[in-house]
Short mmCIF file of C-alpha atoms in Angstrom, two decimals:
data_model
loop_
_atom_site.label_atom_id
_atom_site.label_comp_id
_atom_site.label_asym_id
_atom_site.label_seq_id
_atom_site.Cartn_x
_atom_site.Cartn_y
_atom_site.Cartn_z
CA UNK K 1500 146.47 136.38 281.69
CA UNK K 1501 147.67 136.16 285.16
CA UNK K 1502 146.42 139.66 287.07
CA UNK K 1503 148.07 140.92 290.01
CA UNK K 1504 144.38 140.81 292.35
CA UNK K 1505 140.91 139.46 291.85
CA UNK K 1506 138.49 141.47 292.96
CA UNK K 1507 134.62 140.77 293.58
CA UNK K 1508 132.71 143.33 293.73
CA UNK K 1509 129.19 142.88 294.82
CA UNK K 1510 125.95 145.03 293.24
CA UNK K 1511 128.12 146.04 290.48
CA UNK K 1512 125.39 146.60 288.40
CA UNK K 1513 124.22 149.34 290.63
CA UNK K 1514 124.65 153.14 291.18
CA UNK K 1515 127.31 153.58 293.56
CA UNK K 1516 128.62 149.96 292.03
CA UNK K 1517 129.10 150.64 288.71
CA UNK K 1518 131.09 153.79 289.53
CA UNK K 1519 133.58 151.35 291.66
CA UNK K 1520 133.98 148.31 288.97
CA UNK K 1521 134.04 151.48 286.12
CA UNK K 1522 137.37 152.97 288.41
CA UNK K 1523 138.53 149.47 289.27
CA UNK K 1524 138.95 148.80 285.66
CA UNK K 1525 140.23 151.36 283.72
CA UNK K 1526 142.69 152.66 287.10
CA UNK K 1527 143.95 148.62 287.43
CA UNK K 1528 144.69 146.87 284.19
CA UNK K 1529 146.12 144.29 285.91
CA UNK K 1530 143.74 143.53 288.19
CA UNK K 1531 140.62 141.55 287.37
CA UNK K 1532 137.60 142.80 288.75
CA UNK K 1533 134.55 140.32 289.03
CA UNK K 1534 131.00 142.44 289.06
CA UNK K 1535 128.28 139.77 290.72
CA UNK K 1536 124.66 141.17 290.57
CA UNK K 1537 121.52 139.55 290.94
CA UNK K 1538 120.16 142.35 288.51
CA UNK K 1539 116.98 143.16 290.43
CA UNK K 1540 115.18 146.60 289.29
CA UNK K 1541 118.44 148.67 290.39
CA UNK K 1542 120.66 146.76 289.02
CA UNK K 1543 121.21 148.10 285.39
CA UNK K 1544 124.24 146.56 283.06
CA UNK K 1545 123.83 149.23 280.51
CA UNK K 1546 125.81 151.43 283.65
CA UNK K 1547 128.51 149.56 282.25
CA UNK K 1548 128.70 149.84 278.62
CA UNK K 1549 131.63 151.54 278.37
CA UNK K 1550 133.79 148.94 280.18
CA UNK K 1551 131.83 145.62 279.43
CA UNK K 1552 134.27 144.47 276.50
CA UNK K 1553 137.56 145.21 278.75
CA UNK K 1554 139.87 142.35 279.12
CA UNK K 1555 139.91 142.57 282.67
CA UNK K 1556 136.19 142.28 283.55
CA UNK K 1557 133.87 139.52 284.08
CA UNK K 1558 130.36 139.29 284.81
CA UNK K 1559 128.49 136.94 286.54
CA UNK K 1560 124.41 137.21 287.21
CA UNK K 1561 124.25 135.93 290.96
CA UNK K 1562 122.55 135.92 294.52
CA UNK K 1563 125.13 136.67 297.23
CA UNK K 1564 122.42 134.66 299.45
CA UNK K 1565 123.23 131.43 296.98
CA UNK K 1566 126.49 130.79 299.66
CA UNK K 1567 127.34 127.69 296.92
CA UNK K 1568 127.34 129.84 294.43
CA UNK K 1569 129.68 132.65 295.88
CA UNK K 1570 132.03 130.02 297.28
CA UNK K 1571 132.75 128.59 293.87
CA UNK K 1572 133.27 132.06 292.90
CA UNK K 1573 136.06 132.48 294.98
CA UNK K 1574 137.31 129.70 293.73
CA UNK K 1575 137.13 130.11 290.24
CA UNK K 1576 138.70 133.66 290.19
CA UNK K 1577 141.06 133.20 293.12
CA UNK K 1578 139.33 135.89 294.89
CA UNK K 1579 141.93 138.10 297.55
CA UNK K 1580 139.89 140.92 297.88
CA UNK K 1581 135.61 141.53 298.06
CA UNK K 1582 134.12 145.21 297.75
CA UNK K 1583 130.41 144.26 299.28
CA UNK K 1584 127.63 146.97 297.70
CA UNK K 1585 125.04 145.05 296.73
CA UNK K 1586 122.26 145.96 299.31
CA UNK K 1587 118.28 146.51 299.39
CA UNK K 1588 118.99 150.29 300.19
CA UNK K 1589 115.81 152.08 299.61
CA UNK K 1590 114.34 153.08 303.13
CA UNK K 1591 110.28 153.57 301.65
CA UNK K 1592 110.73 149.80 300.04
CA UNK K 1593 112.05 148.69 303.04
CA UNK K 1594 108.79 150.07 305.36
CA UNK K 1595 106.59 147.81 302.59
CA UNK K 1596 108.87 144.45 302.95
CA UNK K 1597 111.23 144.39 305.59
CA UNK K 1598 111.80 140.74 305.42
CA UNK K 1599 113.31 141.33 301.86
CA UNK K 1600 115.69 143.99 303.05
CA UNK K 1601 116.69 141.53 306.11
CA UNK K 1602 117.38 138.55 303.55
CA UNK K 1603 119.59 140.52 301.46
CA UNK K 1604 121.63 142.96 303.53
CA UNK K 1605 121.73 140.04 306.39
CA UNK K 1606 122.15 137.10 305.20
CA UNK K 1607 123.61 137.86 302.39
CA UNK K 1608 126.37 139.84 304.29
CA UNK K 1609 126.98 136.93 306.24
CA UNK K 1610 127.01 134.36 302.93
CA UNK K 1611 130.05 136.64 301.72
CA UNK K 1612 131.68 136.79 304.79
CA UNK K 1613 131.56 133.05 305.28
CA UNK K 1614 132.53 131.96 301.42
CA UNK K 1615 135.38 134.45 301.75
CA UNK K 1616 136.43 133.06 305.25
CA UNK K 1617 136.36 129.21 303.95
CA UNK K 1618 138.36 130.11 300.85
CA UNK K 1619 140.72 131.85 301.88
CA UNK K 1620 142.07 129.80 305.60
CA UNK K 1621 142.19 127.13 302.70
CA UNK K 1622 145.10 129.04 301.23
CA UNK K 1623 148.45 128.48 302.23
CA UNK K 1624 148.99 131.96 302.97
CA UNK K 1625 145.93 132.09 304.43
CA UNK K 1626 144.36 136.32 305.08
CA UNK K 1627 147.87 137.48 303.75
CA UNK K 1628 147.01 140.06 301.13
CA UNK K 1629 143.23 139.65 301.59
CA UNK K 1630 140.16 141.89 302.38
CA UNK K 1631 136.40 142.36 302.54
CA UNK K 1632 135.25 146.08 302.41
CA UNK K 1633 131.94 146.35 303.66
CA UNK K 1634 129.95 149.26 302.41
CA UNK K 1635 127.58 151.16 304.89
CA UNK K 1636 125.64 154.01 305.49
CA UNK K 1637 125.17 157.01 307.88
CA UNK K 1638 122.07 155.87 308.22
CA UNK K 1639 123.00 153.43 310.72
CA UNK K 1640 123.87 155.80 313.53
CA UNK K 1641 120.79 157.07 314.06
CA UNK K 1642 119.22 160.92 313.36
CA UNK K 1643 120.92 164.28 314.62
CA UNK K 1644 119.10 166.92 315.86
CA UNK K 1645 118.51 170.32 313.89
CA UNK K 1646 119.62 173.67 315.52
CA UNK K 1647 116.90 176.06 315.11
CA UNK K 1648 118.85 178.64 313.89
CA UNK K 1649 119.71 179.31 310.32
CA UNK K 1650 121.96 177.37 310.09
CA UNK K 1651 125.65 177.54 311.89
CA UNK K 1652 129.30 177.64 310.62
CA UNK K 1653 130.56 174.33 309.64
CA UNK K 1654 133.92 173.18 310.98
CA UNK K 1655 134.68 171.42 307.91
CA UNK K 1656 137.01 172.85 305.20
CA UNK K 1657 137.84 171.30 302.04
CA UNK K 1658 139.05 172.53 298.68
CA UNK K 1659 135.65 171.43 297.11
CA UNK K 1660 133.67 173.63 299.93
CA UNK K 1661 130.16 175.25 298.83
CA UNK K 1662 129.78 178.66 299.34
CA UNK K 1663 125.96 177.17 300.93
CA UNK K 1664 128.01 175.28 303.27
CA UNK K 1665 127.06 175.23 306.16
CA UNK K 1666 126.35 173.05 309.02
CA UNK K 1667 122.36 172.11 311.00
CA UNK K 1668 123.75 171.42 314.79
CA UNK K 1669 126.26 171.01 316.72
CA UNK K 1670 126.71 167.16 316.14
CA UNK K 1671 127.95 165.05 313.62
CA UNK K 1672 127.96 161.12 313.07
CA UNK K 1673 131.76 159.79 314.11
CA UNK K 1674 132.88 156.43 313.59
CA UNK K 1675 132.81 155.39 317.50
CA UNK K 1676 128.83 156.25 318.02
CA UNK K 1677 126.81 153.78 318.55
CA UNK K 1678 124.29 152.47 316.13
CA UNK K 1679 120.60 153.49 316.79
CA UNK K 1680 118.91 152.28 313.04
CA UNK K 1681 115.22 153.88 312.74
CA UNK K 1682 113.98 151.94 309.41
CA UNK K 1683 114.46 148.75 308.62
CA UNK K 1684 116.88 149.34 305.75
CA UNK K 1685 119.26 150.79 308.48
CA UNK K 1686 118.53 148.01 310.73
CA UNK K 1687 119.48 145.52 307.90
CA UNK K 1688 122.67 147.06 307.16
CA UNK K 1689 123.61 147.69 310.68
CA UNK K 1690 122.99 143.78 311.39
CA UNK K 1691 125.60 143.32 308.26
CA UNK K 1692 128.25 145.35 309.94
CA UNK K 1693 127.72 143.34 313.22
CA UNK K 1694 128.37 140.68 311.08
CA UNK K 1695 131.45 141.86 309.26
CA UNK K 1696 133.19 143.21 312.79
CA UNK K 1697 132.77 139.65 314.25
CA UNK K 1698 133.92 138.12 311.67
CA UNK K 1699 137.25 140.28 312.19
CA UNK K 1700 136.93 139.87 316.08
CA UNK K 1701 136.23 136.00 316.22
CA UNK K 1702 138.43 134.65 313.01
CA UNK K 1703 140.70 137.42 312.23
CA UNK K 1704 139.14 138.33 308.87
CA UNK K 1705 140.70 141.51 307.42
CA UNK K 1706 137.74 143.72 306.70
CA UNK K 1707 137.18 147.57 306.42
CA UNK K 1708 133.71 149.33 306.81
CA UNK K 1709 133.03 152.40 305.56
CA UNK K 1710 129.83 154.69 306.39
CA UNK K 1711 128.95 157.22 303.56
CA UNK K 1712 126.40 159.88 302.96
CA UNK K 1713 123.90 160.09 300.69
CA UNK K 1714 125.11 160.04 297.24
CA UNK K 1715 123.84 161.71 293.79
CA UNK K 1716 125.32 161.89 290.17
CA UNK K 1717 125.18 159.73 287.04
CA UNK K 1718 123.09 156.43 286.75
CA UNK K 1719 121.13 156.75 290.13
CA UNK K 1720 118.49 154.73 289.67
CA UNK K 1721 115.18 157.09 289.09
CA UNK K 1722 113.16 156.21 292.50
CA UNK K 1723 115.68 158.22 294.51
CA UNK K 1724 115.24 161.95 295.30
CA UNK K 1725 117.84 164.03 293.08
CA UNK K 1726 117.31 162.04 289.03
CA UNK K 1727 113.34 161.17 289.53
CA UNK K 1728 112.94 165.26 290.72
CA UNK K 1729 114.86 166.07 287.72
CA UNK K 1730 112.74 163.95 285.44
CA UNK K 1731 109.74 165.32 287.03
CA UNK K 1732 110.90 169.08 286.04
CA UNK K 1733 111.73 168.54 282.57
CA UNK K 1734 108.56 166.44 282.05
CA UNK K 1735 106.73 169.50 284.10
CA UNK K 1736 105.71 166.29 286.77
CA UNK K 1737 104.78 166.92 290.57
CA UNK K 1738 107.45 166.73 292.95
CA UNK K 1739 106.42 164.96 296.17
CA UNK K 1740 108.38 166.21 299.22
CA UNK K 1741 107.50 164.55 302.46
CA UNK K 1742 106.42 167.03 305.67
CA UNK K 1743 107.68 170.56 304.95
CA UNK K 1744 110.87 169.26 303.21
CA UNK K 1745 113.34 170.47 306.51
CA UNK K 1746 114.68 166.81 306.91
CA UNK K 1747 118.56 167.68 306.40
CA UNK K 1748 121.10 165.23 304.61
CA UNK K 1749 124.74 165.55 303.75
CA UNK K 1750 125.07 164.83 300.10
CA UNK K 1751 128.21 162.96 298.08
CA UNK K 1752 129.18 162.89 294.77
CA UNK K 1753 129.39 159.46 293.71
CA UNK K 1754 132.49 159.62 292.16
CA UNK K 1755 134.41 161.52 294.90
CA UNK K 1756 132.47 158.37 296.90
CA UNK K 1757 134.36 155.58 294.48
CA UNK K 1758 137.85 156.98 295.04
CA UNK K 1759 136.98 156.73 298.55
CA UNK K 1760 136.44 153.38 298.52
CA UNK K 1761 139.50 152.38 296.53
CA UNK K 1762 141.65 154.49 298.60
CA UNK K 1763 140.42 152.92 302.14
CA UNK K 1764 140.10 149.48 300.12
CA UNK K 1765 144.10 149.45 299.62
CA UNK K 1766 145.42 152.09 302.69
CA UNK K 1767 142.61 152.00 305.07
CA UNK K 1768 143.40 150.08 308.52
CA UNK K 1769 142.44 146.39 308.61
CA UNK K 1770 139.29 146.42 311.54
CA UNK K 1771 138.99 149.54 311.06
CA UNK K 1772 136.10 152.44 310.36
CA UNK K 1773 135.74 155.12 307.81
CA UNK K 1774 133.12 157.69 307.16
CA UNK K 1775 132.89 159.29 304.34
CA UNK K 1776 131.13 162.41 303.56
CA UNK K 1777 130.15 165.21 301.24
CA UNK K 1778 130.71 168.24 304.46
CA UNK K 1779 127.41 169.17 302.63
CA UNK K 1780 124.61 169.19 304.32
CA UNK K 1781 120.62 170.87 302.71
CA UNK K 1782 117.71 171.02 303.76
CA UNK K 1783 115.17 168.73 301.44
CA UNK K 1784 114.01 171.66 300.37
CA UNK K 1785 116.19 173.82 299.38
CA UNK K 1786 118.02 170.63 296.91
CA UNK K 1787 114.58 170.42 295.18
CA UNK K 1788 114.36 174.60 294.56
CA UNK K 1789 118.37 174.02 293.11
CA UNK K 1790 116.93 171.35 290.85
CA UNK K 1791 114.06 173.33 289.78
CA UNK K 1792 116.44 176.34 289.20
CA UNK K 1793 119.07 174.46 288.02
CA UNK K 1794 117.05 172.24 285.14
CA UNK K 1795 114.88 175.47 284.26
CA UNK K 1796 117.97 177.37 283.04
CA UNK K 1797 119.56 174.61 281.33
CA UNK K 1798 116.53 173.66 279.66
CA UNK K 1799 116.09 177.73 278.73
CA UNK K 1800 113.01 178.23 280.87
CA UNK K 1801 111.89 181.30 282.42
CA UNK K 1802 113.84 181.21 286.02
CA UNK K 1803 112.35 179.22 289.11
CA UNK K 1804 109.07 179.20 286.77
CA UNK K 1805 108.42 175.60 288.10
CA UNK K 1806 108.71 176.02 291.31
CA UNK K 1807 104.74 175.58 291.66
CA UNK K 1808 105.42 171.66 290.72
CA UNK K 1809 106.66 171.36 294.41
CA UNK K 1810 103.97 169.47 296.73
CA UNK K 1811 104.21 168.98 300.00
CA UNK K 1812 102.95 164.75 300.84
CA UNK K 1813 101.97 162.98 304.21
CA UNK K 1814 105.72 162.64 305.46
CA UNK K 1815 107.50 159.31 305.78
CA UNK K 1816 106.90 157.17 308.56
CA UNK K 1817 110.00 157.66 311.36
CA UNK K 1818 111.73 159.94 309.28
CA UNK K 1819 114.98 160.40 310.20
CA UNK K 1820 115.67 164.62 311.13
CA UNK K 1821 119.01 164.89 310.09
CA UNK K 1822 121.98 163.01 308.80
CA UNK K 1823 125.51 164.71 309.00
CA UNK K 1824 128.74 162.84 308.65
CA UNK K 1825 131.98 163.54 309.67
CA UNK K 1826 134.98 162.90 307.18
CA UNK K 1827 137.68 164.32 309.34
CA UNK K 1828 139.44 161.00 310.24
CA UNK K 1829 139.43 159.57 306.59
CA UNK K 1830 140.82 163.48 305.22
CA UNK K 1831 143.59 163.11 307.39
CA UNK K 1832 144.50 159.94 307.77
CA UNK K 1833 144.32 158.87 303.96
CA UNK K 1834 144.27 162.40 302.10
CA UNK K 1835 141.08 161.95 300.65
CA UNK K 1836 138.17 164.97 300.43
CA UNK K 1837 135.22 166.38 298.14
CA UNK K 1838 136.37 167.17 294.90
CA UNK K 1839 133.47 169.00 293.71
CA UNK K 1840 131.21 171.96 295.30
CA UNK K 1841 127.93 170.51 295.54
CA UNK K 1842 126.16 174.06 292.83
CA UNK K 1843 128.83 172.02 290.62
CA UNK K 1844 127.97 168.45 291.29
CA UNK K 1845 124.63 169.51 290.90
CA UNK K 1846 125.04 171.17 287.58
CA UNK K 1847 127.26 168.23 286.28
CA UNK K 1848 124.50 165.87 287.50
CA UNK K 1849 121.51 167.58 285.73
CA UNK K 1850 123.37 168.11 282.50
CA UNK K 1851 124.34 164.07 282.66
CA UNK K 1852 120.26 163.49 283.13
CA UNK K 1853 118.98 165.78 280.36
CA UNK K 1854 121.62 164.30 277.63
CA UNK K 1855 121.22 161.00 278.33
CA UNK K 1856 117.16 160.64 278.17
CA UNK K 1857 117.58 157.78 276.36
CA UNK K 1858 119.00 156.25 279.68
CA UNK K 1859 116.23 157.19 281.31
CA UNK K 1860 113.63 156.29 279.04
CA UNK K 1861 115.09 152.19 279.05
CA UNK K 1862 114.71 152.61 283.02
CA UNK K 1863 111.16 154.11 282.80
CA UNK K 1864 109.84 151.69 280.30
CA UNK K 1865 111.85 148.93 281.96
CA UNK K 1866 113.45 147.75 278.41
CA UNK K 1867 117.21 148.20 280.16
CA UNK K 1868 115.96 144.62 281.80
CA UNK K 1869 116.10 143.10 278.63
CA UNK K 1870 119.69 144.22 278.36
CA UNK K 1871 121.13 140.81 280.07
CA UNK K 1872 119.99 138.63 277.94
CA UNK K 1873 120.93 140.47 274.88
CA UNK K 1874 124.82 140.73 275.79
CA UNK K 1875 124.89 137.41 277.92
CA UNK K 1876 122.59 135.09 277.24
CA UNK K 1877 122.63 132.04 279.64
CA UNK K 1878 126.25 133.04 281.27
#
């Protein structure tokens, strides 16, 4: 079957990944869309169930540091277009090994870039009809400050906005501040889109980055905030929250994340920068009293009657205040904004959880490893 692009897209395996090959797919029949993952302990094929028979989708178990092995990927598939996820992205992992998180999101940035760059000058039409979307993170510019009032009105409307909305200072991340990383994941991936820009400055490669939030829904893997607090509730578990739980983030729905990608993948500028956000920004805090509110009346518990599971830890080590990203340039430049209020994200999200323990039970026990080898073998 001849397909109209070839896509590789990196980390597929992977939260936000799986969501993007998952819309590739079923939105672009005729497109093939090539998933490489090195499935380390995020990287879960049985996110991918659904679409793992479709004509139009290959998997291949890979390092993007193996630069041999990525260039005869492009190769093989004729490869015009790369959506890079696959990153070391949690920022507590990351204060434990740095050097892995600098391997990965470094050099393994710059492996892509390279392979992509050889392949396709070899072409005789040479970056006609290419690109490599690098995928980044707020994280990268830096922390905001927190206004010590209440909270103050946010200058961000949308059709999906929360009647909590509202907005912790005066300042918000745009996509011409500078980068000021505090961890070492967010010095890693800052490093990568160094990389990716001067690859577009010094050969003329046609890239996109795009800077996003922090995202929640389906098939987050269980170490992150939002689906290891909801496990913790139902299972009547502690919930950790580091300092007094006032750290402020701006959350994303993962899907309403996924169509952002494809959109700026296809329309977006070629050098160019987009941030994408949720225009939802809560206190630590207050997500984890949702959660607890939110799982006790779905479960049928007595309201807010584990909100005595909540305790407060030793907090992180240069833990960023606040992250708050502005989507105003990608909204009207491209169309594209929140199509859920985060009460309903939430909701949607802890329903997803509590009907699929069975997901969650392969993760915890770590049998969704095993999965590989039963579908694929020695591919």
């Amino acid at each position: 079957m001849d397909f109209k692009r070839n896509i590789l897209v990196t980390g597929g395996a992977g939260f936000i990944g799986s969501h993007v090959v998952r819309l590739l797919v079923t939105r672009y029949p005729d497109y093939r869309v090539v998933n490489l993952d090195k499935l380390t302990y995020a990287g879960n094929l049985m996110n991918l169930k659904d679409v793992e028979q479709m004509p139009n989708y290959v998997f291949v178990k890979g390092d993007i540091c193996d630069f041999e092995r990525v260039s005869e990927l492009m190769n093989r598939y004729a490869i015009d277009g790369v959506i890079h996820l696959a990153a070391e992205s949690h920022v507590d992992r990351s204060i434990r090994d740095p050097f892995t998180f600098a391997r990965t999101n470094v050099m393994g940035t710059l492996s892509l870039l390279q392979a992509a760059r050889n392949y396709w000058e070899s072409l005789p039409e040479g970056y006609e009809g290419k690109r490599f979307h690098q995928i980044s993170t707020d994280e990268v510019y830096g922390s905001l400050e927190i206004s010590h009032s209440e909270g103050i009105a946010s200058p961000f409307t949308t059709n999906a906005s929360s009647e909590h909305h509202q907005a912790y200072g005066e300042r918000f991340f745009r996509e011409g501040d500078n980068y000021t990383p505090h961890s070492p994941y967010s010095a890693a991936k800052a490093s990568a889109d160094h990389f990716v820009r001067s690859f577009h400055d010094t050969y003329g490669l046609p890239v996109v980055v795009t800077n996003c939030s922090n995202n929640y829904g389906p098939y987050q893997f269980p170490e992150k905030l939002i689906p290891l607090f909801i496990n913790n509730i139902q299972h009547r578990k502690p919930l950790p929250v580091y300092g007094r739980g006032e750290n402020v983030r701006d959350w994303l729905y993962v899907e309403d994340h996924a169509r952002a990608i494809d959109l700026v993948f296809h329309k977006g500028r070629t050098g160019d920068t987009y941030n994408i956000g949720g225009f939802n920004e809560w206190k630590n805090i207050d997500i984890v009293r949702l959660l607890i509110s939110t799982v006790d009346r779905l479960l049928g518990r007595n309201p807010d009657e584990d909100m005595d599971l909540i305790t407060f830890v030793k907090d992180r080590a240069g833990h960023d205040a606040r992250y708050a990203i502005d989507s105003t340039k990608l909204q009207r430049e491209l169309g594209w904004e929140p199509s859920l209020q985060f009460e309903d994200g939430i909701e949607k999200t802890v329903c997803w959880y509590l009907e699929h323990q069975d997901w969650m039970d392969q993760i915890t026990s770590g049998a969704y490893e095993k999965y590989y080898e039963e579908m694929y073998g020695n591919r």
